[in-house]
Amino acid sequence: MASKDEIFEKIQTALVDALGVDDDEVTPEATLVGDLGAESIDFLDIVFRLEKTFKISIPRGELFPEDVLTNSEYIQDGKVTEAGIAELRKRMPFADLDEFAKNPVVQDFGNLLTVADMCRFVEGKLEEAAE
Amino acid sequence: MKFAGFSRKVAGATREYEVYAMRWYWIDRFIEFESGKQAKAIKAISLAEDHLRDHFPEYPVMPKSLIIEGMAQTGGLLVCEHGSFHEKVVLAKIAKAKFHGEAFPGDTLVYTATVEYIKKDGAMVSAVAHKGDQLHAEMELVFAHLQEGHEDRTLFEPSEFLKMMRMLGAYEVGHNADGLPLMPPADLCEEE
């Protein structure tokens, strides 16, 4: 299986190609939306590139569980409910949701995902595939 | 990108009518078409094209945006055909566009579009343009399949695709993955 460094480098290349950003902008801490300027259609492009690069399958909603954010069961007054946070933690074990959970405004969710989260996500997918 | 004659329902009207017929052709003919894999189309640039009068006066150059459109039509029809023209395919993103020169009246460009991926959500196509033996342009194009919230929108008439594919000669040169001649979808033929 690829090392963490190799995974990061490949993700960096995918993001440089998909988002037209420079190598040095793609740091582990960079957020995809806020720092790298990803828009919703870019996620389709990024997912295609990750699947091709790592030969993995990423079903819709796995990296970015948008269905949780449109489910009225999990949203109240523009914020994600406790049940919603629990669902997000279950679906996104690769992401650090602690900061978001303090004030879980739905609109802020889009800016949550970092490059490091994406690396952890791919590591998880590769481990899954190796089992 | 507009593939087909748009038709829209007007509030209060009882019949659907065509607002305008498709005139947005930036390829002339398919010369190869392998379903779900690759298509090649040619674009012969003519001084008679209206836009070349202004782009630029006394120095006609094929606009790069229209070359991108032609390559997107080549790749877009390839993606549409794979889904039997039932998906609402839209050009969502030009991930890469690199040009290596200019194209002038009298030049013939050959666009080759290759499917990288076709999935439920959309597709990615890589495309190159050649002028003779020379590489002229390279593209990466992302197409999206419109889904939620767009079910009842009539963006494209599937039967218009059929006319376009026929006019561009796709069924004369095309074949499917098994090497058999490419055939138009039976349900669209019935609609005609």
Short mmCIF file of C-alpha atoms in Angstrom, two decimals:
data_model
loop_
_atom_site.label_atom_id
_atom_site.label_comp_id
_atom_site.label_asym_id
_atom_site.label_seq_id
_atom_site.Cartn_x
_atom_site.Cartn_y
_atom_site.Cartn_z
CA MET A 1 0.00 0.00 0.00
CA ALA A 2 1.14 3.55 -0.70
CA SER A 3 2.83 5.43 2.15
CA LYS A 4 1.25 8.53 3.69
CA ASP A 5 3.71 10.73 1.83
CA GLU A 6 2.89 9.08 -1.48
CA ILE A 7 -0.82 9.50 -0.82
CA PHE A 8 -0.33 13.17 -0.01
CA GLU A 9 1.74 13.77 -3.15
CA LYS A 10 -0.86 12.13 -5.37
CA ILE A 11 -3.67 14.07 -3.76
CA GLN A 12 -1.63 17.24 -4.16
CA THR A 13 -1.27 16.53 -7.90
CA ALA A 14 -5.00 15.80 -8.23
CA LEU A 15 -5.89 19.06 -6.51
CA VAL A 16 -3.38 21.10 -8.52
CA ASP A 17 -4.88 19.68 -11.74
CA ALA A 18 -8.51 20.00 -10.64
CA LEU A 19 -8.35 23.41 -9.02
CA GLY A 20 -5.54 25.14 -10.89
CA VAL A 21 -3.71 25.96 -7.64
CA ASP A 22 0.04 25.86 -6.99
CA ASP A 23 1.75 22.91 -5.29
CA ASP A 24 2.71 24.98 -2.27
CA GLU A 25 -0.88 26.04 -1.66
CA VAL A 26 -1.90 22.42 -1.14
CA THR A 27 -0.83 21.96 2.48
CA PRO A 28 -2.37 19.42 4.86
CA GLU A 29 -4.15 22.21 6.76
CA ALA A 30 -5.62 23.91 3.67
CA THR A 31 -9.39 23.74 3.41
CA LEU A 32 -10.69 22.70 0.03
CA VAL A 33 -13.37 25.36 -0.24
CA GLY A 34 -11.96 28.29 1.71
CA ASP A 35 -8.25 28.05 0.94
CA LEU A 36 -8.19 26.24 -2.40
CA GLY A 37 -11.39 27.71 -3.84
CA ALA A 38 -13.15 24.43 -4.66
CA GLU A 39 -16.73 24.80 -5.87
CA SER A 40 -19.37 22.09 -5.84
CA ILE A 41 -18.63 20.91 -9.39
CA ASP A 42 -14.95 20.59 -8.48
CA PHE A 43 -15.82 17.79 -6.06
CA LEU A 44 -17.09 15.72 -9.00
CA ASP A 45 -13.78 16.37 -10.77
CA ILE A 46 -11.69 15.67 -7.64
CA VAL A 47 -13.53 12.41 -6.97
CA PHE A 48 -12.94 11.28 -10.59
CA ARG A 49 -9.24 12.01 -10.21
CA LEU A 50 -8.92 10.23 -6.85
CA GLU A 51 -10.70 7.17 -8.22
CA LYS A 52 -8.42 7.05 -11.23
CA THR A 53 -5.20 7.76 -9.32
CA PHE A 54 -5.82 5.31 -6.48
CA LYS A 55 -8.00 2.83 -8.39
CA ILE A 56 -10.73 3.09 -5.77
CA SER A 57 -14.46 3.64 -5.96
CA ILE A 58 -15.98 6.60 -4.14
CA PRO A 59 -19.78 6.46 -4.12
CA ARG A 60 -21.60 9.78 -4.08
CA GLY A 61 -21.93 11.24 -0.60
CA GLU A 62 -19.11 9.21 0.91
CA LEU A 63 -16.51 11.97 0.96
CA PHE A 64 -19.02 14.74 1.43
CA PRO A 65 -22.30 13.46 2.95
CA GLU A 66 -24.47 16.23 1.58
CA ASP A 67 -27.62 14.17 2.16
CA VAL A 68 -27.23 14.69 5.92
CA LEU A 69 -27.34 18.45 5.41
CA THR A 70 -30.54 18.30 3.40
CA ASN A 71 -32.28 15.91 5.78
CA SER A 72 -34.78 17.82 7.96
CA GLU A 73 -34.30 15.21 10.66
CA TYR A 74 -30.76 16.51 11.21
CA ILE A 75 -31.22 20.24 10.68
CA GLN A 76 -32.91 22.79 12.90
CA ASP A 77 -32.82 26.58 12.46
CA GLY A 78 -29.93 26.39 10.02
CA LYS A 79 -27.82 24.29 12.38
CA VAL A 80 -26.96 20.61 12.47
CA THR A 81 -28.64 18.90 15.42
CA GLU A 82 -26.83 16.61 17.86
CA ALA A 83 -28.21 13.61 16.00
CA GLY A 84 -26.92 15.17 12.78
CA ILE A 85 -23.44 15.65 14.27
CA ALA A 86 -23.46 12.04 15.43
CA GLU A 87 -24.42 10.94 11.92
CA LEU A 88 -21.67 13.09 10.40
CA ARG A 89 -19.09 11.65 12.83
CA LYS A 90 -20.19 8.16 11.80
CA ARG A 91 -20.04 8.95 8.10
CA MET A 92 -16.87 11.06 8.22
CA PRO A 93 -14.45 9.31 10.58
CA PHE A 94 -11.61 10.88 8.58
CA ALA A 95 -12.62 14.46 9.46
CA ASP A 96 -12.15 16.42 12.68
CA LEU A 97 -15.62 17.70 13.48
CA ASP A 98 -14.91 19.04 17.00
CA GLU A 99 -14.53 22.67 15.99
CA PHE A 100 -17.57 22.55 13.70
CA ALA A 101 -19.65 20.88 16.44
CA LYS A 102 -19.21 23.93 18.72
CA ASN A 103 -21.34 26.06 16.39
CA PRO A 104 -22.65 23.74 13.68
CA VAL A 105 -24.03 26.25 11.19
CA VAL A 106 -24.93 24.35 8.02
CA GLN A 107 -23.39 26.99 5.77
CA ASP A 108 -20.00 26.55 7.46
CA PHE A 109 -19.94 22.84 6.78
CA GLY A 110 -18.74 23.29 3.21
CA ASN A 111 -15.53 24.79 4.48
CA LEU A 112 -14.75 21.97 6.86
CA LEU A 113 -12.87 19.50 4.71
CA THR A 114 -9.07 19.86 4.66
CA VAL A 115 -6.42 18.23 2.51
CA ALA A 116 -5.38 16.16 5.55
CA ASP A 117 -8.98 14.91 5.88
CA MET A 118 -8.90 13.88 2.25
CA CYS A 119 -5.61 12.02 2.83
CA ARG A 120 -7.16 10.14 5.77
CA PHE A 121 -10.20 9.36 3.66
CA VAL A 122 -8.06 7.85 0.89
CA GLU A 123 -5.91 5.95 3.43
CA GLY A 124 -9.14 4.42 4.79
CA LYS A 125 -10.34 3.47 1.32
CA LEU A 126 -6.99 1.84 0.48
CA GLU A 127 -6.99 -0.11 3.76
CA GLU A 128 -10.54 -1.24 3.01
CA ALA A 129 -9.48 -2.39 -0.45
CA ALA A 130 -6.45 -4.26 0.94
CA GLU A 131 -8.54 -6.28 3.42
CA MET B 1 -23.21 24.08 -24.47
CA LYS B 2 -26.36 23.61 -26.47
CA PHE B 3 -26.77 20.26 -28.12
CA ALA B 4 -30.28 20.36 -29.37
CA GLY B 5 -33.13 22.64 -30.29
CA PHE B 6 -34.43 23.99 -27.03
CA SER B 7 -38.12 23.76 -26.45
CA ARG B 8 -39.85 25.42 -23.58
CA LYS B 9 -43.34 25.40 -22.20
CA VAL B 10 -44.71 28.91 -21.94
CA ALA B 11 -46.96 29.68 -18.95
CA GLY B 12 -50.60 29.51 -19.97
CA ALA B 13 -49.84 28.03 -23.33
CA THR B 14 -51.22 24.64 -24.17
CA ARG B 15 -48.67 23.60 -26.68
CA GLU B 16 -44.97 23.29 -26.52
CA TYR B 17 -43.14 25.10 -29.24
CA GLU B 18 -39.61 25.32 -30.37
CA VAL B 19 -37.97 28.59 -29.42
CA TYR B 20 -35.23 28.22 -31.94
CA ALA B 21 -33.67 25.44 -33.88
CA MET B 22 -30.24 24.20 -33.04
CA ARG B 23 -27.65 26.12 -35.01
CA TRP B 24 -24.76 25.80 -32.63
CA TYR B 25 -22.63 23.29 -34.52
CA TRP B 26 -18.92 23.54 -34.02
CA ILE B 27 -18.03 20.22 -35.57
CA ASP B 28 -18.76 19.22 -39.15
CA ARG B 29 -18.66 15.46 -39.19
CA PHE B 30 -17.68 12.45 -37.13
CA ILE B 31 -14.97 10.32 -38.70
CA GLU B 32 -14.83 7.77 -35.88
CA PHE B 33 -17.24 6.97 -33.06
CA GLU B 34 -16.71 4.11 -30.66
CA SER B 35 -19.56 4.04 -28.17
CA GLY B 36 -18.50 4.90 -24.62
CA LYS B 37 -14.82 5.17 -25.56
CA GLN B 38 -13.65 7.57 -28.20
CA ALA B 39 -14.90 9.83 -30.97
CA LYS B 40 -13.13 11.80 -33.66
CA ALA B 41 -14.71 14.73 -35.40
CA ILE B 42 -13.46 17.21 -37.95
CA LYS B 43 -13.93 20.92 -38.08
CA ALA B 44 -13.11 22.60 -41.39
CA ILE B 45 -12.61 26.30 -40.82
CA SER B 46 -14.07 28.51 -43.52
CA LEU B 47 -13.65 32.19 -44.19
CA ALA B 48 -17.42 32.24 -44.71
CA GLU B 49 -17.96 31.85 -40.94
CA ASP B 50 -19.47 35.09 -39.78
CA HIS B 51 -17.45 35.50 -36.61
CA LEU B 52 -14.16 35.54 -38.51
CA ARG B 53 -15.10 38.92 -39.93
CA ASP B 54 -14.56 40.44 -36.49
CA HIS B 55 -12.08 37.98 -35.04
CA PHE B 56 -10.05 39.77 -36.28
CA PRO B 57 -10.61 42.34 -39.05
CA GLU B 58 -8.27 41.42 -41.93
CA TYR B 59 -6.68 38.73 -39.74
CA PRO B 60 -9.19 35.90 -39.35
CA VAL B 61 -8.29 33.48 -36.53
CA MET B 62 -10.55 30.70 -35.24
CA PRO B 63 -11.54 31.72 -31.66
CA LYS B 64 -10.19 29.30 -29.09
CA SER B 65 -13.50 29.35 -27.23
CA LEU B 66 -15.21 27.86 -30.29
CA ILE B 67 -12.52 25.20 -30.61
CA ILE B 68 -13.22 24.29 -26.97
CA GLU B 69 -16.94 24.20 -27.81
CA GLY B 70 -16.30 21.88 -30.76
CA MET B 71 -14.23 19.55 -28.60
CA ALA B 72 -16.94 19.66 -25.93
CA GLN B 73 -19.59 18.78 -28.54
CA THR B 74 -17.46 15.83 -29.66
CA GLY B 75 -17.04 14.60 -26.08
CA GLY B 76 -20.55 15.56 -24.99
CA LEU B 77 -22.23 13.56 -27.74
CA LEU B 78 -19.99 10.63 -26.87
CA VAL B 79 -21.21 10.80 -23.26
CA CYS B 80 -24.85 11.37 -24.29
CA GLU B 81 -24.82 8.43 -26.69
CA HIS B 82 -23.50 6.14 -23.97
CA GLY B 83 -26.57 6.99 -21.89
CA SER B 84 -28.89 6.51 -24.89
CA PHE B 85 -29.53 10.28 -24.76
CA HIS B 86 -31.66 9.97 -21.62
CA GLU B 87 -29.28 11.73 -19.24
CA LYS B 88 -29.30 15.51 -19.08
CA VAL B 89 -25.63 16.06 -19.87
CA VAL B 90 -24.16 19.50 -19.39
CA LEU B 91 -20.61 20.76 -19.71
CA ALA B 92 -19.79 21.55 -16.11
CA LYS B 93 -16.13 22.40 -16.14
CA ILE B 94 -13.15 22.89 -18.42
CA ALA B 95 -10.48 21.50 -16.13
CA LYS B 96 -7.70 22.11 -18.63
CA ALA B 97 -7.35 23.91 -21.94
CA LYS B 98 -3.96 24.29 -23.51
CA PHE B 99 -3.34 25.61 -27.02
CA HIS B 100 -0.19 25.26 -29.04
CA GLY B 101 -0.96 27.57 -31.94
CA GLU B 102 -3.58 29.33 -34.04
CA ALA B 103 -6.02 27.93 -36.59
CA PHE B 104 -6.96 29.85 -39.73
CA PRO B 105 -9.50 29.61 -42.57
CA GLY B 106 -8.56 26.65 -44.75
CA ASP B 107 -7.30 24.63 -41.79
CA THR B 108 -8.98 21.39 -40.81
CA LEU B 109 -8.91 20.47 -37.14
CA VAL B 110 -9.41 16.91 -35.96
CA TYR B 111 -10.85 16.62 -32.47
CA THR B 112 -10.33 13.35 -30.61
CA ALA B 113 -12.35 12.92 -27.41
CA THR B 114 -11.61 10.01 -25.11
CA VAL B 115 -13.79 8.97 -22.19
CA GLU B 116 -11.85 8.80 -18.94
CA TYR B 117 -14.89 8.02 -16.84
CA ILE B 118 -18.64 7.81 -17.20
CA LYS B 119 -20.45 7.50 -13.87
CA LYS B 120 -23.90 8.12 -12.49
CA ASP B 121 -23.06 11.72 -11.57
CA GLY B 122 -21.20 12.69 -14.71
CA ALA B 123 -18.23 12.04 -16.92
CA MET B 124 -14.72 13.15 -17.61
CA VAL B 125 -13.40 13.38 -21.13
CA SER B 126 -9.89 14.17 -22.29
CA ALA B 127 -9.64 15.66 -25.75
CA VAL B 128 -6.95 16.71 -28.17
CA ALA B 129 -7.09 18.70 -31.40
CA HIS B 130 -4.69 18.18 -34.26
CA LYS B 131 -3.96 20.37 -37.26
CA GLY B 132 -2.42 17.92 -39.69
CA ASP B 133 0.22 16.07 -37.69
CA GLN B 134 0.61 18.90 -35.21
CA LEU B 135 -0.90 18.85 -31.76
CA HIS B 136 -3.06 21.96 -31.65
CA ALA B 137 -4.88 21.81 -28.30
CA GLU B 138 -5.37 19.64 -25.20
CA MET B 139 -8.43 19.63 -22.95
CA GLU B 140 -9.91 18.00 -19.91
CA LEU B 141 -13.68 18.38 -19.75
CA VAL B 142 -16.04 17.46 -16.94
CA PHE B 143 -19.68 16.79 -17.77
CA ALA B 144 -22.40 16.57 -15.14
CA HIS B 145 -25.61 14.60 -15.31
CA LEU B 146 -28.32 16.85 -13.95
CA GLN B 147 -30.35 15.02 -11.35
CA GLU B 148 -32.27 16.21 -8.31
CA GLY B 149 -34.44 19.22 -8.93
CA HIS B 150 -34.14 19.04 -12.70
CA GLU B 151 -36.39 16.05 -13.45
CA ASP B 152 -39.12 18.07 -15.06
CA ARG B 153 -36.96 20.51 -16.96
CA THR B 154 -36.77 20.07 -20.68
CA LEU B 155 -33.24 21.09 -21.47
CA PHE B 156 -32.79 18.98 -24.54
CA GLU B 157 -35.08 17.00 -26.76
CA PRO B 158 -33.59 13.51 -27.09
CA SER B 159 -34.95 13.21 -30.62
CA GLU B 160 -32.89 16.27 -31.58
CA PHE B 161 -29.78 14.37 -30.61
CA LEU B 162 -30.72 11.70 -33.07
CA LYS B 163 -31.00 14.24 -35.88
CA MET B 164 -27.66 15.73 -34.89
CA MET B 165 -25.93 12.37 -34.70
CA ARG B 166 -27.29 11.43 -38.13
CA MET B 167 -26.36 14.75 -39.66
CA LEU B 168 -22.83 14.46 -38.31
CA GLY B 169 -22.48 10.94 -39.70
CA ALA B 170 -22.03 9.20 -36.34
CA TYR B 171 -24.13 6.20 -37.42
CA GLU B 172 -22.19 5.87 -40.67
CA VAL B 173 -18.81 5.49 -38.98
CA GLY B 174 -19.76 4.44 -35.46
CA HIS B 175 -19.58 1.09 -33.74
CA ASN B 176 -20.32 -0.21 -30.28
CA ALA B 177 -17.94 -1.90 -27.83
CA ASP B 178 -18.47 -5.25 -29.58
CA GLY B 179 -17.48 -3.82 -32.94
CA LEU B 180 -21.04 -3.94 -34.28
CA PRO B 181 -22.41 -0.93 -36.16
CA LEU B 182 -23.69 1.83 -33.93
CA MET B 183 -27.50 1.97 -33.93
CA PRO B 184 -29.75 4.76 -32.68
CA PRO B 185 -31.77 3.87 -29.55
CA ALA B 186 -35.00 2.14 -30.55
CA ASP B 187 -37.20 4.33 -28.31
CA LEU B 188 -35.95 7.50 -29.99
CA CYS B 189 -36.54 6.02 -33.44
CA GLU B 190 -40.14 5.32 -32.42
CA GLU B 191 -40.58 8.95 -31.38
CA GLU B 192 -39.64 10.16 -34.85
#
